[in-house]
CSV table of C-alpha atoms and ligand atoms in Angstrom, one decimal:
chain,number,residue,atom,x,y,z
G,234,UNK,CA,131.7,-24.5,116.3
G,235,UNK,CA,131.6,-24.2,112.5
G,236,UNK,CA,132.8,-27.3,110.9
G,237,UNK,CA,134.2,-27.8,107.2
G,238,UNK,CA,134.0,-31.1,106.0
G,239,UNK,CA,135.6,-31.4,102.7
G,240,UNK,CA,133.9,-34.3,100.3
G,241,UNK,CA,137.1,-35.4,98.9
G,242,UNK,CA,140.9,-34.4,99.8
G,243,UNK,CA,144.0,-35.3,97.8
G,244,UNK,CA,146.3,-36.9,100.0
G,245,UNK,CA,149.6,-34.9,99.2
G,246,UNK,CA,152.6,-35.2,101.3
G,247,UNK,CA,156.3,-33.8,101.6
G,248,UNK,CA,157.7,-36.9,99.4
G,249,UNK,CA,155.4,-35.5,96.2
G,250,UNK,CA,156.8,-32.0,96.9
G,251,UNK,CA,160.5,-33.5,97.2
G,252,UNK,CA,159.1,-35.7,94.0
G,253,UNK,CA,158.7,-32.6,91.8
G,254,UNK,CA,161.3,-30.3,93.2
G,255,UNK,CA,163.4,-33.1,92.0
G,256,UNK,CA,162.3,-33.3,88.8
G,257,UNK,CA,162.2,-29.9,88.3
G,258,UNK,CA,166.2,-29.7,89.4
G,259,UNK,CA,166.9,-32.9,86.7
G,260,UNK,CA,166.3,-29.8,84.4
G,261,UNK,CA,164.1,-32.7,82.4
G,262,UNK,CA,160.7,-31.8,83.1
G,263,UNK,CA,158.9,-32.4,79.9
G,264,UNK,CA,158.2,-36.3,79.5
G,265,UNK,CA,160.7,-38.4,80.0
G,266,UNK,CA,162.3,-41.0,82.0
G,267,UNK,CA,160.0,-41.1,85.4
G,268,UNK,CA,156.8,-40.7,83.0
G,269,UNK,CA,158.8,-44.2,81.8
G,270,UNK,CA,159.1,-45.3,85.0
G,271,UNK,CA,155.4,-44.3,86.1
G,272,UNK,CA,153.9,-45.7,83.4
G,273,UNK,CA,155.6,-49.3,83.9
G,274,UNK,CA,154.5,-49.0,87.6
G,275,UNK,CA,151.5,-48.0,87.2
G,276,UNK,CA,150.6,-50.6,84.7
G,277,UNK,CA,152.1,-53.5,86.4
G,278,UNK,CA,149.7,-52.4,89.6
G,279,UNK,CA,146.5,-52.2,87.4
G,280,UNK,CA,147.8,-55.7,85.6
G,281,UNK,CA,148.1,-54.3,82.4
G,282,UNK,CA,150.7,-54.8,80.2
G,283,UNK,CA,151.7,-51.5,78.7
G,284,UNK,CA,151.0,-48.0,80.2
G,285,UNK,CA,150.9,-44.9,78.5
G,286,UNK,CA,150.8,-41.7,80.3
G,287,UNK,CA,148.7,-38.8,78.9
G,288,UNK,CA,147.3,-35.5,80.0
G,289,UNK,CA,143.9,-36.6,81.3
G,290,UNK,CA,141.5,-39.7,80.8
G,291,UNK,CA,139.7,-37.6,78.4
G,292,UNK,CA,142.2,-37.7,76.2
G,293,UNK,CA,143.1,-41.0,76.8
G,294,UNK,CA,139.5,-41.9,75.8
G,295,UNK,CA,139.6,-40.0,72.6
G,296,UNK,CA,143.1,-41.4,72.1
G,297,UNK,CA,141.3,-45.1,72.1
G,298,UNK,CA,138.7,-44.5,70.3
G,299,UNK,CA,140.8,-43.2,67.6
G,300,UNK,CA,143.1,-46.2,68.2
G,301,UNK,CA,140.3,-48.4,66.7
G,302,UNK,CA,139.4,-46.1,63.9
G,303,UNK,CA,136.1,-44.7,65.1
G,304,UNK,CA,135.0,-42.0,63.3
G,305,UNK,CA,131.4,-40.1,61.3
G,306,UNK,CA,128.6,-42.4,61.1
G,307,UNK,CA,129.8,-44.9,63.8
G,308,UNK,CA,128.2,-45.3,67.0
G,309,UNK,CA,129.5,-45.7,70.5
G,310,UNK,CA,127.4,-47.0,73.4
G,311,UNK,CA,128.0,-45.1,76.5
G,312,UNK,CA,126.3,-44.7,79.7
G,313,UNK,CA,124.4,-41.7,79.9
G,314,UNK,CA,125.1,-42.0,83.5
G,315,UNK,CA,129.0,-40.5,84.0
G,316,UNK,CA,131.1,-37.8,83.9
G,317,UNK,CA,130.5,-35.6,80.5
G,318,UNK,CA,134.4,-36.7,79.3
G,319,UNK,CA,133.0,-40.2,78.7
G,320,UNK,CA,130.4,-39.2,75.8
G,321,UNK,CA,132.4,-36.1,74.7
G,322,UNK,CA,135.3,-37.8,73.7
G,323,UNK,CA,133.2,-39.9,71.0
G,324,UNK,CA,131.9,-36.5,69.6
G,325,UNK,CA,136.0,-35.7,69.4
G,326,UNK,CA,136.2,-38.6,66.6
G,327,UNK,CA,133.3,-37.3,65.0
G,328,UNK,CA,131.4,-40.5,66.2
G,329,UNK,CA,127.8,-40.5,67.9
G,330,UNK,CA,127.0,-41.4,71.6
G,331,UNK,CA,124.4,-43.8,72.2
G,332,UNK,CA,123.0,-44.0,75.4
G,333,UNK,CA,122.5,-47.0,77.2
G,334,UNK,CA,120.6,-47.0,81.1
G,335,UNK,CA,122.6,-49.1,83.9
G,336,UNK,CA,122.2,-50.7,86.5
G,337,UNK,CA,120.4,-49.4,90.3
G,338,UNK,CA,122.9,-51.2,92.0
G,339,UNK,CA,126.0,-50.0,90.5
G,340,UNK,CA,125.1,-47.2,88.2
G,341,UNK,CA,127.1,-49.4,85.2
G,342,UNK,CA,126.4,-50.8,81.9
G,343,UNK,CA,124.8,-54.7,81.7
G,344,UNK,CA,125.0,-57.0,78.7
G,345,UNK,CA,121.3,-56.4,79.0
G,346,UNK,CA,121.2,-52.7,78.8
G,347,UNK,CA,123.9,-52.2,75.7
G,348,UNK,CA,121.9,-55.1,73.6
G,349,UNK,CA,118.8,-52.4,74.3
G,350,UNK,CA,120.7,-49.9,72.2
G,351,UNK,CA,123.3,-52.0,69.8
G,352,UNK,CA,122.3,-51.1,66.3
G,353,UNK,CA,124.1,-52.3,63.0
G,354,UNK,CA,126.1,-48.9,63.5
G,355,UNK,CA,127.4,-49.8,66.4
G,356,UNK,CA,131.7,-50.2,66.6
G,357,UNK,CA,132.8,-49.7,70.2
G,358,UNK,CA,131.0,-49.2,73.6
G,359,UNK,CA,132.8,-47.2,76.3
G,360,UNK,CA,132.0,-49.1,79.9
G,361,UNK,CA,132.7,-47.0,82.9
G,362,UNK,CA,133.4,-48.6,86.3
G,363,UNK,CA,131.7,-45.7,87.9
G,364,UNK,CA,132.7,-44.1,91.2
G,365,UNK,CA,135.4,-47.2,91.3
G,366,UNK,CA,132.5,-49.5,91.5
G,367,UNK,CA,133.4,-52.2,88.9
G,368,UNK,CA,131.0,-53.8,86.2
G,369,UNK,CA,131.0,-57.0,85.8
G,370,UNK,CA,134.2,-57.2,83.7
G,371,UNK,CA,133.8,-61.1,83.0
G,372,UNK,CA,129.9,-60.2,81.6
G,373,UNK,CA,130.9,-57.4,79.7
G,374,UNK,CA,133.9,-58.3,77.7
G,375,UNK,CA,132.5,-61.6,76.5
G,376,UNK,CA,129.8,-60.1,75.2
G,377,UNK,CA,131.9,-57.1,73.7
G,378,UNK,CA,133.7,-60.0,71.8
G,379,UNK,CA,130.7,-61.7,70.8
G,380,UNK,CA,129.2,-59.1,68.8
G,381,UNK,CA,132.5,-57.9,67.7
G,382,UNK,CA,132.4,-54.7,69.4
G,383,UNK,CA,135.7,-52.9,71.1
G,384,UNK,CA,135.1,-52.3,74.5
G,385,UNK,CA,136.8,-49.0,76.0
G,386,UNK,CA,136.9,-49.5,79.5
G,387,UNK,CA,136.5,-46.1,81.4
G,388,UNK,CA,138.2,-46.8,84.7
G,389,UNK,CA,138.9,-43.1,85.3
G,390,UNK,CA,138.3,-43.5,89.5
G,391,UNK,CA,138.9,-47.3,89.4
G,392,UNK,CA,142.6,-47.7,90.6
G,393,UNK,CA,142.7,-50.0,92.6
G,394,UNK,CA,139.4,-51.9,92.0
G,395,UNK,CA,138.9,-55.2,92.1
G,396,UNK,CA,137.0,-57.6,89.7
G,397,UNK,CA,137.1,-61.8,89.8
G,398,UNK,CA,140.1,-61.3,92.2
G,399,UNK,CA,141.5,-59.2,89.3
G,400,UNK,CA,142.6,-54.8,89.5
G,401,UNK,CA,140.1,-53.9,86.6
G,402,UNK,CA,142.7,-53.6,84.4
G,403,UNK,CA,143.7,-57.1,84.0
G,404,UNK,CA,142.4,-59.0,80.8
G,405,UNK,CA,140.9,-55.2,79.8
G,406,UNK,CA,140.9,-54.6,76.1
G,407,UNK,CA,142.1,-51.0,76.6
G,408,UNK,CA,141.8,-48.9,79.8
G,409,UNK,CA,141.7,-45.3,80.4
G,410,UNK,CA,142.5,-44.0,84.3
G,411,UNK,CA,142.7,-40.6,85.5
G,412,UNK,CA,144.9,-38.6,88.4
G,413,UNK,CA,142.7,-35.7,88.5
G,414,UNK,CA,142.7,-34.4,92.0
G,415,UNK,CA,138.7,-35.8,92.7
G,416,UNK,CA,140.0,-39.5,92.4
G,417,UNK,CA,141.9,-41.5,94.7
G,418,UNK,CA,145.9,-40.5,92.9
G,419,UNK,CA,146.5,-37.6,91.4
G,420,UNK,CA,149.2,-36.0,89.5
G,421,UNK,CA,147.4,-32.6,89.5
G,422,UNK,CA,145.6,-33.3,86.1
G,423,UNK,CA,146.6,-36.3,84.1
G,424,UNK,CA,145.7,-39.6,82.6
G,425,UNK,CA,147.0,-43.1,81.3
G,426,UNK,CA,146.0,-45.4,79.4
G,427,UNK,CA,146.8,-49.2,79.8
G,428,UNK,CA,146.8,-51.9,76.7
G,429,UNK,CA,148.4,-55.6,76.8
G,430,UNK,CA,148.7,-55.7,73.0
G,431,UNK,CA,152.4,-54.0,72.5
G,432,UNK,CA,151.6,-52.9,69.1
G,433,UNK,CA,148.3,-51.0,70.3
G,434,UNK,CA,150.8,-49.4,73.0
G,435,UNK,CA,153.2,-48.4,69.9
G,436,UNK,CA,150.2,-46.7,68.3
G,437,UNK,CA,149.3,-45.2,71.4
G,438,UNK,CA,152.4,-43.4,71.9
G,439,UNK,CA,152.9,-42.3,68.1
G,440,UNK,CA,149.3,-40.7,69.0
G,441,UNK,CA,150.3,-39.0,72.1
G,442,UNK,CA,153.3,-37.5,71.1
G,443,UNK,CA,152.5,-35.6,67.5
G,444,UNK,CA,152.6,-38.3,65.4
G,445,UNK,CA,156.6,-38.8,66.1
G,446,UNK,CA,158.4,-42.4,65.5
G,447,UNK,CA,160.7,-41.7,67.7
G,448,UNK,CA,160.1,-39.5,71.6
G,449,UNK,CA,162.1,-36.3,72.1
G,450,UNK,CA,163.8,-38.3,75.2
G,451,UNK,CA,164.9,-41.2,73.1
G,452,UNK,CA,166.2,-39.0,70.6
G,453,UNK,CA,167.8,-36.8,73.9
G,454,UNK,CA,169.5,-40.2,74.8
G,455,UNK,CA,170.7,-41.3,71.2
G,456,UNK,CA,174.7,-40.5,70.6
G,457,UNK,CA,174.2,-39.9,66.9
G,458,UNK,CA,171.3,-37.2,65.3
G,459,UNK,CA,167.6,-39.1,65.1
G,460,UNK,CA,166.0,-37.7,62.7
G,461,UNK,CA,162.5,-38.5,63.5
G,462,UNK,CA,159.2,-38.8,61.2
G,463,UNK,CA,155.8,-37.8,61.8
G,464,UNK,CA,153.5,-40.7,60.1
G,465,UNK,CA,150.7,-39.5,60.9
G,466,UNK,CA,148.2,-36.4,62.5
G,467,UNK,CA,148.5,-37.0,65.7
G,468,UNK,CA,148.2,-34.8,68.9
G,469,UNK,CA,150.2,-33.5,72.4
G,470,UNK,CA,148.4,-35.3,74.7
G,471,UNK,CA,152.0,-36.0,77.2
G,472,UNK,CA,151.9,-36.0,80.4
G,473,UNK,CA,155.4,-33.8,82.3
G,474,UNK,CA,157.6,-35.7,84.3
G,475,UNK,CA,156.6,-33.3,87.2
G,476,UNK,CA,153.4,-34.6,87.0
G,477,UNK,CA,154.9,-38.2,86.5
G,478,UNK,CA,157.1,-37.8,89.9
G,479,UNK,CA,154.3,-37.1,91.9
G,480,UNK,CA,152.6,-40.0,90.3
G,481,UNK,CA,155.0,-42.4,91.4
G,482,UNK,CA,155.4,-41.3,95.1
G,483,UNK,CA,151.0,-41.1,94.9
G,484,UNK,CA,150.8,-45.0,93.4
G,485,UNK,CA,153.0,-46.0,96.3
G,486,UNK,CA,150.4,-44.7,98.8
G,487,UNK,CA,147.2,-46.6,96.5
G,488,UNK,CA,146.8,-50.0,98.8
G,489,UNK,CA,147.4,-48.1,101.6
G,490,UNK,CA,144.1,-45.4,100.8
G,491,UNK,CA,142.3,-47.9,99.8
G,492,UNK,CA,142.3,-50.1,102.8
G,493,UNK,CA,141.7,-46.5,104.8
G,494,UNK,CA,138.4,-45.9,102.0
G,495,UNK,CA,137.4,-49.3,102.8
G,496,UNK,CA,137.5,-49.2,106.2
G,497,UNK,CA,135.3,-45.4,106.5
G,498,UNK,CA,133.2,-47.4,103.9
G,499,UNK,CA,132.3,-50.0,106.3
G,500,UNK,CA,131.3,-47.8,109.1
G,501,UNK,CA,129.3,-45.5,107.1
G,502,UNK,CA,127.3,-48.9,105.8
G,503,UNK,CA,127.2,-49.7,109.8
G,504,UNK,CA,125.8,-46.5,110.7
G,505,UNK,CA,123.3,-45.9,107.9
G,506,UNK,CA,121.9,-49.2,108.0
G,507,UNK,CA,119.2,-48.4,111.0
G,508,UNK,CA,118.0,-45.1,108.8
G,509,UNK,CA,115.1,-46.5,106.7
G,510,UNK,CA,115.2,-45.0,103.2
G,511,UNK,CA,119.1,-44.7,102.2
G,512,UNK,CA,120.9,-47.1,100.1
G,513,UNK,CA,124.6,-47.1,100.9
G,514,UNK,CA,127.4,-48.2,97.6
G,515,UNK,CA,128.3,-51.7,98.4
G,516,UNK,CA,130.9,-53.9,97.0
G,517,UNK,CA,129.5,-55.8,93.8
G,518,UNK,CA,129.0,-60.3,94.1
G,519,UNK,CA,131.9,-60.6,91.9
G,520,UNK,CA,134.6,-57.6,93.3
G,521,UNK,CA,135.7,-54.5,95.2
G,522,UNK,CA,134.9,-50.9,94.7
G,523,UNK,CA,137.7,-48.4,95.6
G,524,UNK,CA,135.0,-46.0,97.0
G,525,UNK,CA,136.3,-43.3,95.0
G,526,UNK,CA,132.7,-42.3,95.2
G,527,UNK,CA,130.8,-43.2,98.3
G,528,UNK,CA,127.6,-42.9,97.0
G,529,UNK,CA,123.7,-42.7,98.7
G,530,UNK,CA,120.7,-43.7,97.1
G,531,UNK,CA,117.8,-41.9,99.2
G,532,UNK,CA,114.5,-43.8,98.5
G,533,UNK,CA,111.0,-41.9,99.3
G,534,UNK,CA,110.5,-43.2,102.6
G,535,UNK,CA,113.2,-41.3,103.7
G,536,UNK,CA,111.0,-38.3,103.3
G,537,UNK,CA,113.6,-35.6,102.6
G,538,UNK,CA,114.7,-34.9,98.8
G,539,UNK,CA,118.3,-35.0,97.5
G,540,UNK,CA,118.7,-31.3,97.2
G,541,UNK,CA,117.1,-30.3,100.8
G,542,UNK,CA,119.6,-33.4,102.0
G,543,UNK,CA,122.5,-31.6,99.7
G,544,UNK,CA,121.5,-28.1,101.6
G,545,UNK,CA,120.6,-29.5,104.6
G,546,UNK,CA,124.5,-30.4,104.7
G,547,UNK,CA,126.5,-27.3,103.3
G,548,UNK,CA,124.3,-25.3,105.8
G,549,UNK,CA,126.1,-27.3,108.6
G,550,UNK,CA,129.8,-27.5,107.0
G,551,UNK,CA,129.7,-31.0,105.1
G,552,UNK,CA,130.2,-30.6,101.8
G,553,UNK,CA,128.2,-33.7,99.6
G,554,UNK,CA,127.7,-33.5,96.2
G,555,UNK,CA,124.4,-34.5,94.3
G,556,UNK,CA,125.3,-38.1,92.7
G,557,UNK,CA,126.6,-39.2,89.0
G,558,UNK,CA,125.3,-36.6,86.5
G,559,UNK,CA,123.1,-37.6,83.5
G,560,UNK,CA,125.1,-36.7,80.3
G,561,UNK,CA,121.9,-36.9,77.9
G,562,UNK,CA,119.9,-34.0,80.7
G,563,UNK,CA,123.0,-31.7,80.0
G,564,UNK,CA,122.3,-28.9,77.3
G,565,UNK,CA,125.6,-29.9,75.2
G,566,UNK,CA,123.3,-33.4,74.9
G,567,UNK,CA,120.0,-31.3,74.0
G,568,UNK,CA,120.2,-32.2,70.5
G,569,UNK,CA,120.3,-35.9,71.5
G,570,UNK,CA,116.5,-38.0,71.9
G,571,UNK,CA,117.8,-41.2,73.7
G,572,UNK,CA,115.3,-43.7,74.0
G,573,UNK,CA,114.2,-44.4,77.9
G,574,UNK,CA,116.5,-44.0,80.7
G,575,UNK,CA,114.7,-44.9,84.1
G,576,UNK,CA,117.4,-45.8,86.4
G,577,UNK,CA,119.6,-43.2,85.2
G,578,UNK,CA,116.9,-40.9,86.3
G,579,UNK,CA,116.5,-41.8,89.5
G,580,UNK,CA,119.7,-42.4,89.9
G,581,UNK,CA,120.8,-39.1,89.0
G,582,UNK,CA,118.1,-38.0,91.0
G,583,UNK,CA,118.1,-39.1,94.2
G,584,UNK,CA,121.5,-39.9,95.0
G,585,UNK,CA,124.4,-38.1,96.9
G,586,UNK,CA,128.0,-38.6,97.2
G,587,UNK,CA,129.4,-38.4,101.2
G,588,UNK,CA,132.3,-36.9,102.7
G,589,UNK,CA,135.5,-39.7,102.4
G,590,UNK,CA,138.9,-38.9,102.7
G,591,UNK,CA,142.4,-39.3,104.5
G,592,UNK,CA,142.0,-36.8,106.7
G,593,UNK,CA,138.0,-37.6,107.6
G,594,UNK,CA,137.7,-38.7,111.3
G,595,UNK,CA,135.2,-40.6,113.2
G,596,UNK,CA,133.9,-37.9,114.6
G,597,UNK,CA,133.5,-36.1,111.5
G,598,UNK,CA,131.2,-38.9,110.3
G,599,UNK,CA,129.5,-39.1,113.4
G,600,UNK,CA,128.2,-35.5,112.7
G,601,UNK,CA,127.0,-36.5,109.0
G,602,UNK,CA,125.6,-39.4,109.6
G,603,UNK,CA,123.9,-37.5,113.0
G,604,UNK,CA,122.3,-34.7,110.1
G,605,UNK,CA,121.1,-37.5,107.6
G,606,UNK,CA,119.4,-39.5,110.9
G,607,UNK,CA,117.9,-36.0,111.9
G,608,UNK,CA,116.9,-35.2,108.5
G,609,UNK,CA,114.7,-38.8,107.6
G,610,UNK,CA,110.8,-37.9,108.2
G,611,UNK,CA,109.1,-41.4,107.5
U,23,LIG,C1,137.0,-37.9,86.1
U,23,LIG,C2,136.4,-38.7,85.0
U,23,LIG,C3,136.8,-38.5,83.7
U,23,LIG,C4,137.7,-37.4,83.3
U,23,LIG,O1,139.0,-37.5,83.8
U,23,LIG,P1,140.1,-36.3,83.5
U,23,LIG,O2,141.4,-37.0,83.9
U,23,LIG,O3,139.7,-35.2,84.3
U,23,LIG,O4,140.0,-36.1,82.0
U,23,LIG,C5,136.3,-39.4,82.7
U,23,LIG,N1,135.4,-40.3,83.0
U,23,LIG,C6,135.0,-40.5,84.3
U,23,LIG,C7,134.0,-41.6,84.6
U,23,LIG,C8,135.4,-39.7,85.3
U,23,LIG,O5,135.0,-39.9,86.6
């Protein structure tokens, strides 16, 4: 009886393999016209108005950040509390990181938490709707324009999150997503980044693609020689139309794995409400997580730590994974004092991420939920 519970699964069918076999027999596999088609999809779902496909989110957030000019002696407020992309691409531009704590409840940035930090160096704050769970988009973008500050909103596991009835990317400033295979579409690796301003999503695809006025499949479809022009240092940050073509059959499938993430959400809230000690993710007052992340809080009367819970689990087949890392406790960050972080601490600390996926039964949950009743010594 030896059980393997994965913590995440990509769900990949026979229609993304016929996807990308197709591409592949086009002969046009570098980007071009389904990385079109994905990226007006894909933004119309997220309610942006422009997409623009790219490699990863990383690049898509170093891609924004140069967008508004950041660069040496500027300071960006991010949460300490994410995935190490977030802070590193503000070190790409040359930029520093600022640190801000968040919130217990959702692990994000508050108004409250980036005034702690905002300085008069202070040009752009990067805002991560963390694990899918949205901040409060309504709280954060009025402030953001009230001191003048771009917001970069970091919605790399957040497709298909909701906000004031909204998908997170409606009424965003600038929004960078990614299909990595941890989060909840995936084109293998790969990224977009959504805009509503068209010359921003002009910019954005001069800065993708070297520089160029022109893309190689616009020029491929022009009858007459394009002679193109680089106007400025850009970068190759394109996504492949491989990658693209899985994209579109994986963004047909989003509603659908969501309402299936929702629904194991709910029961997992059901069953761990009796066990004294863990805090379950729960959608925010004002919208809906995806539960890319379906994260635990373990509080001290549970009376088993987060890394005896972590082994506890692999022993027995489930893999979990310890909660959102703390950028600022990583050694690349050693050379960086931030002022107090409490709640990224704990949260970083004592939390877990659970088993969720397509292909996780009843059953299966039963058994983890069984171990994390066993394991709670009040
Ligand atoms: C996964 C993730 C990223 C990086 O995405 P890539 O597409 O792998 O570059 C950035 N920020 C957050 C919050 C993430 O979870």
């Amino acid at each position: 009886m030896t059980r393997k519970i994965q913590v995440m699964l990509p769900m990949l069918g026979e229609e993304e393999a016929n996807a990308a076999a197709d591409a592949i027999r086009s002969g046009w596999v570098a980007q071009g016209p389904r990385v079109a088609r994905f990226e007006t999809e894909f933004a119309t779902a997220v309610g942006a108005g422009h997409g623009i496909a790219v490699s990863s989110c990383t690049t898509g957030l170093h891609l924004a950040l140069v967008l508004h000019g950041i660069g040496p002696g500027d300071e960006v407020i991010v949460p300490s509390l994410s995935f190490i992309a977030t802070a590193n691409s503000v070190r790409y531009v040359g930029a520093t990181p600022i640190f801000a704590d968040v919130d217990l409840a959702t692990g994000n940035l508050t108004v409250e938490t980036i005034d702690a930090v905002r300085t008069d160096r202070t040009r752009a704050i990067i805002a991560v709707h963390q694990g899918g769970m949205p901040f409060d988009t309504a709280a954060l973008r009025k402030a953001a324009d009230g001191w003048g500050l771009a917001l970069v909103e970091d919605a790399a596991c957040a497709a298909g999150s909701t906000a004031y009835g909204q998908p997170v990317g409606a009424g965003a400033a600038i929004s960078a997503w990614s299909f990595h295979p941890r989060k909840v579409i995936t084109t293998g690796e790969g990224g977009m980044i959504t805009v509503d301003d068209p010359e921003a999503a002009t910019r954005l695809r001069r800065l993708r693609e070297h520089g160029m006025n022109v893309s190689a499949a616009e020029r491929h479809a022009s009858k007459q020689p394009v002679l193109e022009a680089y106007l400025e240092t850009a970068y190759n940050y394109r996504m492949t139309d491989i990658q693209a073509a899985v994209g579109i059959v994986q963004l047909g499938r989003l509603p659908g794995l969501i309402a299936q993430r929702r629904e194991i959400a709910a029961r997992y809230q059901e069953l761990l409400a009796d066990i004294d000690g863990l805090v379950p993710v729960n959608d925010p007052a004002y919208g809906q997580t995806n539960y890319q992340s379906f994260i635990v809080l373990i509080n001290p009367e549970y009376g088993t730590g987060r890394d005896e819970v972590l082994s506890e689990l692999a022993a027995r087949g489930v893999s979990a994974r310890r909660g959102i890392m703390a950028s600022h406790l990583e050694p690349a960050y050693a050379d960086v004092t931030p002022g107090p972080l409490p709640v990224t601490e704990r949260l970083t600390r004592d939390s877990l991420i659970l088993p969720l996926h397509h292909e996780f039964t009843e059953d299966d949950q039963d058994y983890v939920v069984g171990i994390l009743r066993e394991l709670a010594r009040p």
